[in-house]
PDB file of C-alpha atoms in Angstrom:
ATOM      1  CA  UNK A 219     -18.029 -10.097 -14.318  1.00 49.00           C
ATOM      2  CA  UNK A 220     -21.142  -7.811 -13.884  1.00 49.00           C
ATOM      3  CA  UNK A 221     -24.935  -8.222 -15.489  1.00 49.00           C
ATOM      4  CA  UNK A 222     -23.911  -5.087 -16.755  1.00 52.00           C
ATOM      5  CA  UNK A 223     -20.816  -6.808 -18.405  1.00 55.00           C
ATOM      6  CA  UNK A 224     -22.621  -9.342 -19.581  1.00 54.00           C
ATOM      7  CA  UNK A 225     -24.200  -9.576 -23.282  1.00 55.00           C
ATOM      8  CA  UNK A 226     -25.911 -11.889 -25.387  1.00 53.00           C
ATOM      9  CA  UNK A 227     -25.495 -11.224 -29.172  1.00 53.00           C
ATOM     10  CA  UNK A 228     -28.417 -13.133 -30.628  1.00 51.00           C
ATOM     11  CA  UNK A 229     -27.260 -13.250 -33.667  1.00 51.00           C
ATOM     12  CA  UNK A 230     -24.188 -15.650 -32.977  1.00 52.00           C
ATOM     13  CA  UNK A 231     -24.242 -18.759 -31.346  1.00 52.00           C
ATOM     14  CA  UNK A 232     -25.575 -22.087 -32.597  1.00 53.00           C
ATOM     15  CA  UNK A 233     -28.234 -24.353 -32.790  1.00 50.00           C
ATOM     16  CA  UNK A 234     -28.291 -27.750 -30.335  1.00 49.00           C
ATOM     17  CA  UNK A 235     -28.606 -31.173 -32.439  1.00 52.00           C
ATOM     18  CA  UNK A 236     -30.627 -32.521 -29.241  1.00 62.00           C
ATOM     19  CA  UNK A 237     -33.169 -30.370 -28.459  1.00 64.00           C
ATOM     20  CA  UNK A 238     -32.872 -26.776 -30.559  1.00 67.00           C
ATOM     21  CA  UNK A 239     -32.320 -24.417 -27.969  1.00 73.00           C
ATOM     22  CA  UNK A 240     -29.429 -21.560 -28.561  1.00 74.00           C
ATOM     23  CA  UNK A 241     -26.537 -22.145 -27.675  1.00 75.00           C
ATOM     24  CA  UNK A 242     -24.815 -18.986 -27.204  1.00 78.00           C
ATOM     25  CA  UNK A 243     -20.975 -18.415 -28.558  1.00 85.00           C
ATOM     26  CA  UNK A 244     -18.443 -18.028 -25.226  1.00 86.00           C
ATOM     27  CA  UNK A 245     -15.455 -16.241 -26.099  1.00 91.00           C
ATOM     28  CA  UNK A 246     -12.127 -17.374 -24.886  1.00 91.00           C
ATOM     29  CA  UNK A 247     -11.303 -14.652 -22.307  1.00 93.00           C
ATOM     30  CA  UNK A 248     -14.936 -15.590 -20.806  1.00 92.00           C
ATOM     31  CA  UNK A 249     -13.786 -19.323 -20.454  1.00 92.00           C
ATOM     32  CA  UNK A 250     -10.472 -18.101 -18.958  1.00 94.00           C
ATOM     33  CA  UNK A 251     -11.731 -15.800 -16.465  1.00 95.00           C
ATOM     34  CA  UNK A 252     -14.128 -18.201 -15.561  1.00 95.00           C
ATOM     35  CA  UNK A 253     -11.602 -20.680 -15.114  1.00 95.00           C
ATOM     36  CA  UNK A 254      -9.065 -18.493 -13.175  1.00 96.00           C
ATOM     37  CA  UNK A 255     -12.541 -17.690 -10.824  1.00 96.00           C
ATOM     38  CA  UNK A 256     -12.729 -21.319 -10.314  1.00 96.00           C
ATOM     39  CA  UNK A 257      -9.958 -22.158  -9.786  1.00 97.00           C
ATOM     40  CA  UNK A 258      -8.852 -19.261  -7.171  1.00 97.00           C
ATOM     41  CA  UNK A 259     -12.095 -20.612  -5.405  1.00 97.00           C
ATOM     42  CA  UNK A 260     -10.945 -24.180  -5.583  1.00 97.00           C
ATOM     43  CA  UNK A 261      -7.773 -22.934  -3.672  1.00 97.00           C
ATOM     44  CA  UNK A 262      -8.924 -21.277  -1.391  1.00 97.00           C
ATOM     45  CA  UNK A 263     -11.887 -24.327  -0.547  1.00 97.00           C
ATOM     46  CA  UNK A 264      -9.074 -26.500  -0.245  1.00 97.00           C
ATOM     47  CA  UNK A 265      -6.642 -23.946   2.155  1.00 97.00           C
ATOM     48  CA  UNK A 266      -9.899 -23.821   4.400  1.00 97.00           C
ATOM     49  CA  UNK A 267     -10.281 -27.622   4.559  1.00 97.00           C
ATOM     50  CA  UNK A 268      -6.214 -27.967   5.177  1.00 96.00           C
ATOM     51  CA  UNK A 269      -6.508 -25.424   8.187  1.00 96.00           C
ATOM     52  CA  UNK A 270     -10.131 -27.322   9.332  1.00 96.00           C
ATOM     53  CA  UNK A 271      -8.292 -30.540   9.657  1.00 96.00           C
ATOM     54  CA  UNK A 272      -5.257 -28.949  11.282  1.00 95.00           C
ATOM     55  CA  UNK A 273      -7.803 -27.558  14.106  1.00 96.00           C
ATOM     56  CA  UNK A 274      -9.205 -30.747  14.260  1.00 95.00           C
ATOM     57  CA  UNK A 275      -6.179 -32.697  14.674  1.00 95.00           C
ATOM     58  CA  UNK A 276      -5.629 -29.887  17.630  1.00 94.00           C
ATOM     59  CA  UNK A 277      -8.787 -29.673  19.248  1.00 94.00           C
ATOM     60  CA  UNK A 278      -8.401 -33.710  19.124  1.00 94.00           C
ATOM     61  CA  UNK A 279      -5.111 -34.077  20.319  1.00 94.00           C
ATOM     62  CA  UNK A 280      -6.294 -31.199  23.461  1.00 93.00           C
ATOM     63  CA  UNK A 281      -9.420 -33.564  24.121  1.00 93.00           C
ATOM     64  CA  UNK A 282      -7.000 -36.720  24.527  1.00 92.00           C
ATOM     65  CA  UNK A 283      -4.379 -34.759  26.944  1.00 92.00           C
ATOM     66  CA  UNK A 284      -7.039 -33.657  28.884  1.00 90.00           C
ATOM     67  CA  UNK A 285      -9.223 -36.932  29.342  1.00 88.00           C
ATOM     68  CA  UNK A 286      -5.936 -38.628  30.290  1.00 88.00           C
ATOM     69  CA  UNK A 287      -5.014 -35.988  32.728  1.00 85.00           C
ATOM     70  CA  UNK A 288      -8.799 -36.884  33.846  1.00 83.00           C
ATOM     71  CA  UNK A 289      -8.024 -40.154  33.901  1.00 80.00           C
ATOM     72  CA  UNK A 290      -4.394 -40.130  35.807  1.00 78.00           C
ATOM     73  CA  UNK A 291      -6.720 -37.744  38.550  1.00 76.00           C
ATOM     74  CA  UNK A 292      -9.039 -40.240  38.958  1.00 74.00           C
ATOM     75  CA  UNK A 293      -6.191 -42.941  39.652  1.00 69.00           C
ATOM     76  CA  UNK A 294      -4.245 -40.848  42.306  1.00 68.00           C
ATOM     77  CA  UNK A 295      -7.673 -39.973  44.184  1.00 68.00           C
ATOM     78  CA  UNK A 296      -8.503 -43.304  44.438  1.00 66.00           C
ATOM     79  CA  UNK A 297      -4.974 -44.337  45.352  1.00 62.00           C
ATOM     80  CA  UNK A 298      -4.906 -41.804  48.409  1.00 60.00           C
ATOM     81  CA  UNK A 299      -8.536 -42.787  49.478  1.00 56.00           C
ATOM     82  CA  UNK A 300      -6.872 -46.801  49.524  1.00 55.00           C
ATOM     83  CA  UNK A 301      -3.867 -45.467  51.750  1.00 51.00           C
ATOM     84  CA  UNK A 302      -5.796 -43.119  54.066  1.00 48.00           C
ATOM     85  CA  UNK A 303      -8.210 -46.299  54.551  1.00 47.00           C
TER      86      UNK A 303
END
């Protein structure tokens, strides 16, 4: 929805019991759209964060694979260096 969209009838709406300020009238289609906004952004947060973790979990996984390749490296190096000895 637009600024241009957007209008503010100041002759509905309704007076706060707390602290007197207008409280302007929303009409339903306002609340739905808003809602349907929301939640198409709430999806979409939440398909971001799913594929996030899922690149995490890969990224991870690669780091562990290659540290242990490290690792076995660093075994057979020093295993040749004890039979060359």
């Amino acid at each position: 929805m637009s600024e241009e969209e957007v209008s503010w009838d100041q002759g509905e709406g309704s007076e706060s019991m707390e602290d007197g300020a207008f409280v302007p009238e929303v009409s339903d289609d306002a609340v739905s759209e808003a809602s349907d906004v929301f939640d198409g952004a709430k999806a979409q947060v939440m398909a971001d964060a799913e594929a996030l973790q899922g690149q995490f979990q890969h990224n991870r996984t690669r780091k562990l694979l290659l540290d242990s390749e490290s690792e076995s490296e660093e075994v057979l190096s020093s295993d040749v260096g004890e039979v060359s000895e």
